[in-house]
Tab-separated table of C-alpha atoms in Angstrom:
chain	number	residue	atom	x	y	z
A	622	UNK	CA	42.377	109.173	79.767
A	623	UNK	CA	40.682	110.717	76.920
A	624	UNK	CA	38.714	114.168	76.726
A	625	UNK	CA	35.772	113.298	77.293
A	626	UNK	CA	36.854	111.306	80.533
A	627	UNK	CA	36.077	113.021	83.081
A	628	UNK	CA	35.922	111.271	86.885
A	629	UNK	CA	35.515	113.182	90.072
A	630	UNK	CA	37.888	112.828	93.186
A	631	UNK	CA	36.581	109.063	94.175
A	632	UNK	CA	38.238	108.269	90.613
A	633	UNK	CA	34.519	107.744	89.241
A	634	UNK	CA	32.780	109.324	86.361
A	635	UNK	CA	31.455	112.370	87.205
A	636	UNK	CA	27.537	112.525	86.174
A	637	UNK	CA	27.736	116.070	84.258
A	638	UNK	CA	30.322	117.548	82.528
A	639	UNK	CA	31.444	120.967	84.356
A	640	UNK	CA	33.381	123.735	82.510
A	641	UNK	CA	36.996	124.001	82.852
A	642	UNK	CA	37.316	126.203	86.270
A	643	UNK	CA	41.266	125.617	87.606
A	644	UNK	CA	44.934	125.346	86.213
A	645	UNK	CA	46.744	123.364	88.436
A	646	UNK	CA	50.772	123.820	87.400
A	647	UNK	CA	53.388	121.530	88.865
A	648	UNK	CA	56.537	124.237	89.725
A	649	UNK	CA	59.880	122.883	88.909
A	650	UNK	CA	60.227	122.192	85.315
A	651	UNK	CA	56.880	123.896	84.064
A	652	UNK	CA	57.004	127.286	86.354
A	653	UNK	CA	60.788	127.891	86.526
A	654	UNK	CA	63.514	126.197	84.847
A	655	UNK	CA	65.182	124.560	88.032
A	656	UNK	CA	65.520	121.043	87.174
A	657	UNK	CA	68.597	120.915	85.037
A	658	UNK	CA	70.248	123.487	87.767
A	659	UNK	CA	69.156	120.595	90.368
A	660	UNK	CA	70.526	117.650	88.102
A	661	UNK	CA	73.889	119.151	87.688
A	662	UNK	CA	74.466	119.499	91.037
A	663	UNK	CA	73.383	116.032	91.647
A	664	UNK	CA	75.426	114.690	88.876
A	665	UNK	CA	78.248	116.057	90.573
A	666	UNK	CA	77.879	115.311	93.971
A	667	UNK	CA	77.134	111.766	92.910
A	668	UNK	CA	80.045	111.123	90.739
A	669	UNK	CA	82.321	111.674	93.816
A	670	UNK	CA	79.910	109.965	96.879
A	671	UNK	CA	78.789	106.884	94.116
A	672	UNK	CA	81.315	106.684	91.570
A	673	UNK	CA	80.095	102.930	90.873
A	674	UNK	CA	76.993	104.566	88.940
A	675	UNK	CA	75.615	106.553	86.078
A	676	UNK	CA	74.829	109.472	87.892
A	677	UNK	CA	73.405	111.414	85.113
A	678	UNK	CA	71.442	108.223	83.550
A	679	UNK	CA	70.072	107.386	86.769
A	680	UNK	CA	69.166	110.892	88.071
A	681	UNK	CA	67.164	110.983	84.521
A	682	UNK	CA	65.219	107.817	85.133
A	683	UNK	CA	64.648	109.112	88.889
A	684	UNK	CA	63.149	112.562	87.116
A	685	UNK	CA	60.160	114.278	89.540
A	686	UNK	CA	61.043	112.351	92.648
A	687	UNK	CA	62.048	114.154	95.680
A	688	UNK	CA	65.429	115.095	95.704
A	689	UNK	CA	65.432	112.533	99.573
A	690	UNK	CA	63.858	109.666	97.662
A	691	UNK	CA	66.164	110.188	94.333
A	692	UNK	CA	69.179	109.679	97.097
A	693	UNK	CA	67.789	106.929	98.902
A	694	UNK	CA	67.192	105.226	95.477
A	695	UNK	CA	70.799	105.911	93.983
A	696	UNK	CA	72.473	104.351	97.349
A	697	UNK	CA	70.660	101.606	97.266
A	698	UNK	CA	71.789	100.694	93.660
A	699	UNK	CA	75.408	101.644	94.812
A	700	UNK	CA	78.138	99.269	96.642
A	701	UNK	CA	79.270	102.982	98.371
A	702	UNK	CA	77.409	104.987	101.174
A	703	UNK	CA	76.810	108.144	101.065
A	704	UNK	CA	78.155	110.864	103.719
A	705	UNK	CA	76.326	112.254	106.664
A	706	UNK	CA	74.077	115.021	105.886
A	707	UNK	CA	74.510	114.158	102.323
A	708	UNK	CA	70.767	115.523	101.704
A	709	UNK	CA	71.121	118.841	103.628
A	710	UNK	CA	74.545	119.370	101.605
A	711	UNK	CA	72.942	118.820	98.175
A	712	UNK	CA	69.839	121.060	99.084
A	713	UNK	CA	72.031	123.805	100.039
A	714	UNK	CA	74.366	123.683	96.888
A	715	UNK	CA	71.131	123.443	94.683
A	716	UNK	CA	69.699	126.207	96.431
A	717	UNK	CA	72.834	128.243	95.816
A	718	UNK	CA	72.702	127.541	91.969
A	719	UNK	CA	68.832	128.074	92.394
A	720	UNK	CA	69.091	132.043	93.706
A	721	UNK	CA	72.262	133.172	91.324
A	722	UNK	CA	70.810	130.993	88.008
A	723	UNK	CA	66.867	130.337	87.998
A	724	UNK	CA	65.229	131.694	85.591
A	725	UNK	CA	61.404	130.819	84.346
A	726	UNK	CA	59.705	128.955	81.477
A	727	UNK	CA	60.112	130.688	78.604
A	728	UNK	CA	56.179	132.341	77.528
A	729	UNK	CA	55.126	131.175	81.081
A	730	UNK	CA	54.534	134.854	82.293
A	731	UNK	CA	52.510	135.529	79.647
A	732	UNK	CA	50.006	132.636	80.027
A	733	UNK	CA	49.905	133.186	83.626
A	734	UNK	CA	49.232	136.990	82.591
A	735	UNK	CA	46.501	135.669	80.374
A	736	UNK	CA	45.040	133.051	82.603
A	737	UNK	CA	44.338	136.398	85.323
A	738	UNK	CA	42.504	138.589	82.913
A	739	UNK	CA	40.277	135.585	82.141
A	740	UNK	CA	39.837	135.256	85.870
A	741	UNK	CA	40.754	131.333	85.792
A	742	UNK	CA	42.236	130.290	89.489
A	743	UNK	CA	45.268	128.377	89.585
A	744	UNK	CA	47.411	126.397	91.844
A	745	UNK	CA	50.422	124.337	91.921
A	746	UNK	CA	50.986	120.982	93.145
A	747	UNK	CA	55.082	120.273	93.463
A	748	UNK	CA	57.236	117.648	95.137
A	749	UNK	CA	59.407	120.174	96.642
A	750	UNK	CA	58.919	121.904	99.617
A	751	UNK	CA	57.032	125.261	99.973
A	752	UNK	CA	59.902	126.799	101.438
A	753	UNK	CA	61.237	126.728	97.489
A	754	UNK	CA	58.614	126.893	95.762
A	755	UNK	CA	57.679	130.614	97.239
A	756	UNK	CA	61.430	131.225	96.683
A	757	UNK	CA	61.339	129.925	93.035
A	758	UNK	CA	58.329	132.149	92.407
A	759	UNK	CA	60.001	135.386	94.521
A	760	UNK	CA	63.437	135.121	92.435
A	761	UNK	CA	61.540	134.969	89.027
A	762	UNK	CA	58.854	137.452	89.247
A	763	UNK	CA	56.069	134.420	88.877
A	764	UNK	CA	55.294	135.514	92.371
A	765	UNK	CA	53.369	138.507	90.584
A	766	UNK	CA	50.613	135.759	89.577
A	767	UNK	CA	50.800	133.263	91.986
A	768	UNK	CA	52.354	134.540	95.007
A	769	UNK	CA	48.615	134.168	96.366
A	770	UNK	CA	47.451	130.920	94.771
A	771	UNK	CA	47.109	127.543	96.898
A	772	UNK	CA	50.162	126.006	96.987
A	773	UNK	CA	50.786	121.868	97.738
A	774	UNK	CA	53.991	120.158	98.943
A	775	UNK	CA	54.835	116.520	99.336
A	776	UNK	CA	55.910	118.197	103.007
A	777	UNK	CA	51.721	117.041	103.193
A	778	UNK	CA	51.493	114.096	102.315
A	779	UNK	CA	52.335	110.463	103.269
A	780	UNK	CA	54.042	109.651	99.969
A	781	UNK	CA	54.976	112.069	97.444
A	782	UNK	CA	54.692	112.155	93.437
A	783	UNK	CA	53.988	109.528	91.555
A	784	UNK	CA	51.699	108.779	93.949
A	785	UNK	CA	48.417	110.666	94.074
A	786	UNK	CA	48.114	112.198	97.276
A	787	UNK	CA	49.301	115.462	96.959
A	788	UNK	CA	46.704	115.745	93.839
A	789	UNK	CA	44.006	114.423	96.522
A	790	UNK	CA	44.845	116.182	98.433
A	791	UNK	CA	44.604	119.612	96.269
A	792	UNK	CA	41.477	118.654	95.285
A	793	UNK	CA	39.901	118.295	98.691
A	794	UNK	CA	40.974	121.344	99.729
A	795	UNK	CA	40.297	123.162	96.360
A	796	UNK	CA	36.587	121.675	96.547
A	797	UNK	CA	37.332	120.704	92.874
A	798	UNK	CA	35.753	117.724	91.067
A	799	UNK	CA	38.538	116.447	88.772
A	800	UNK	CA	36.371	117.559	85.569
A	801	UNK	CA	36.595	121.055	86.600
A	802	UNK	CA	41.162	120.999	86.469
A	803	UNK	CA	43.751	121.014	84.215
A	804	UNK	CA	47.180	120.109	85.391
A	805	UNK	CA	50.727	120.962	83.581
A	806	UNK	CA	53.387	118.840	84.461
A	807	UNK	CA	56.830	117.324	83.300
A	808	UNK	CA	58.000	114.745	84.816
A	809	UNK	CA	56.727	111.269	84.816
A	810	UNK	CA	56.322	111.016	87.720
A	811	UNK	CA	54.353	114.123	87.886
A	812	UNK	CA	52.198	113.191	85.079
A	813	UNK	CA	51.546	109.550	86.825
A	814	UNK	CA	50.464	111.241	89.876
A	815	UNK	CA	47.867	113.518	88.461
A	816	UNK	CA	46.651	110.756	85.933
A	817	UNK	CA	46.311	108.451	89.121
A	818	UNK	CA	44.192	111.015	90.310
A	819	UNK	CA	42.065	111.189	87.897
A	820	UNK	CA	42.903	114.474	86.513
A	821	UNK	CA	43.208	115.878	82.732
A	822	UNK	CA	47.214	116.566	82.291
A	823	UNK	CA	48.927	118.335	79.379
A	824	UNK	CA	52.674	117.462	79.606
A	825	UNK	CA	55.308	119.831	79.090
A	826	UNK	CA	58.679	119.216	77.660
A	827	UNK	CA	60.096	122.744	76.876
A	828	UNK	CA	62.650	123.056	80.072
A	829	UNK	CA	66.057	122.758	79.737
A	830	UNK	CA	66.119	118.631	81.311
A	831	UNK	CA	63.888	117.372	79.297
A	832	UNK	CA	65.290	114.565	77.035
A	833	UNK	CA	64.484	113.535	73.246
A	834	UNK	CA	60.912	111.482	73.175
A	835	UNK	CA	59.921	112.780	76.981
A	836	UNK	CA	56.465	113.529	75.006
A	837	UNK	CA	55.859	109.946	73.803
A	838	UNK	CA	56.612	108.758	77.212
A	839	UNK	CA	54.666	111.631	78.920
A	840	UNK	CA	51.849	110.223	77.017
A	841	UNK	CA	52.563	106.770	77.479
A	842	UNK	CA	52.128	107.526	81.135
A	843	UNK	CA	48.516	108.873	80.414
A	844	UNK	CA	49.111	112.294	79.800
A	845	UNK	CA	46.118	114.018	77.598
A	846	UNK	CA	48.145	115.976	75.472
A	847	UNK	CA	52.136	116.714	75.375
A	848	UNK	CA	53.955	120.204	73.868
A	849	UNK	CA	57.561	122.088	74.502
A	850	UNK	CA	55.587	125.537	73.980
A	851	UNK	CA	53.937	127.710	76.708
A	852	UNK	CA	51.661	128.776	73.579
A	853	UNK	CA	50.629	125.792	72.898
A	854	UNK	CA	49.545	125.331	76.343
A	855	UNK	CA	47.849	128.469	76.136
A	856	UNK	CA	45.801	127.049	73.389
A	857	UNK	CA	45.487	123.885	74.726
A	858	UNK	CA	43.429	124.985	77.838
A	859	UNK	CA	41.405	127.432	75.447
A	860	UNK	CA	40.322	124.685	73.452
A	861	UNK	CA	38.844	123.152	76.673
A	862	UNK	CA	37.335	126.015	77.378
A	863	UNK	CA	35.523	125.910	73.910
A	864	UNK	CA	34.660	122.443	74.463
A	865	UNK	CA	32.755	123.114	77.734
A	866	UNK	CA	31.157	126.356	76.366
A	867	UNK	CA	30.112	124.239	73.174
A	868	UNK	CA	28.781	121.237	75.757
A	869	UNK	CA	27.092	123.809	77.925
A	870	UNK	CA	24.753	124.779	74.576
């Protein structure tokens, strides 16, 4: 989708260009730095329960799924089964890693402190549940600016990221048209679900899972624009909001 693109939530062209009024931010991999603290795990766990598979290959094709799906996925690829309770184990050693480790995007604080004193609303959109997204935010500070903000979970939806819903959703409940929203995201998935929605995304590739040419394939995916740097997101979301002041003329 190009920028001048813009559709509302039916997927259509909207009529009348609106000005840029909401950031939506995906959490893990664009709000905190979780995703290579998840993937270890994973890759460890899954050497031992599927040792007939690339665990660290696959887990990086399966990027932005939930961490349920990513296991149903990898046992179905594998000759091996894997325990009982194998997804309550793995939640509970990534949420050990997640509370001692997690730490947030670097220069994300200080676009999220810039985004307030321009008074833009915000919300994030994530595939995992709220339960750790509110953590995430509470053990990094983030909390300060978006302890508040509308928060959406695949836990509300019938099908999580790539799909669209939980961007559908959002919108609905935001009252947004999709002309009106940004989105930041990193995974493909991610970036395939808000795309599918219609939505504006700028792709992110500055956390610590991201691997070499993520940007070319962020944009391959439909992504609007692609950058490792919180500051370049910063700018990237001004320049929209030059656009629509310049439109608005």
């Amino acid at each position: 989708m190009n920028g001048d693109d813009h559709r509302s939530v039916s997927g259509q062209p909207s009529a009348t260009r609106t000005v840029l009024q909401q950031v939506i931010f995906d959490c893990d991999g664009v709000l905190v730095d979780s995703e290579v603290l998840a993937e270890q795990v994973l890759t460890q766990q899954l050497a031992k329960w599927l040792p007939d598979l690339d665990a660290e290959t696959e887990l990086r094709a399966a990027l932005g799924m939930t961490t349920d799906a990513i296991l149903a996925h990898l046992e179905a690829m594998s000759a091996h089964q894997l325990p009982e309770q194998a997804l309550e184990r793995i939640d509970s050693a990534i949420e050990s890693r997640l509370a001692d480790e997690l730490v947030a995007i670097d220069g994300v604080a200080e676009l999220l402190e810039q985004l307030s004193l321009q008074g833009m609303a915000m919300a994030i959109v994530s595939n995992s549940s709220a339960r750790r997204v509110k953590a995430s935010l509470a053990a990094t500070g983030l909390d300060r600016w978006l302890g508040s903000v509308p928060l959406f979970t695949a836990e509300e939806v019938a099908v999580p990221k790539p799909a669209p819903d939980v961007y559908q959703l959002a919108l609905r409940r935001l009252g947004r048209d999709v002309s009106e929203c940004v989105v930041v995201e990193d995974s493909l998935a991610g970036v395939t679900a808000a795309v599918a929605a219609g939505l504006r995304v700028i792709g992110f590739t500055g956390a610590g899972h991201i691997p070499p040419g993520h940007d070319h394939s962020q944009r391959g995916v439909g992504a609007w624009q692609s950058t490792a740097s919180m500051a370049e997101v910063s700018s990237l979301i001004s320049s929209l909001l030059t656009d629509d002041a310049l439109a608005k003329e």
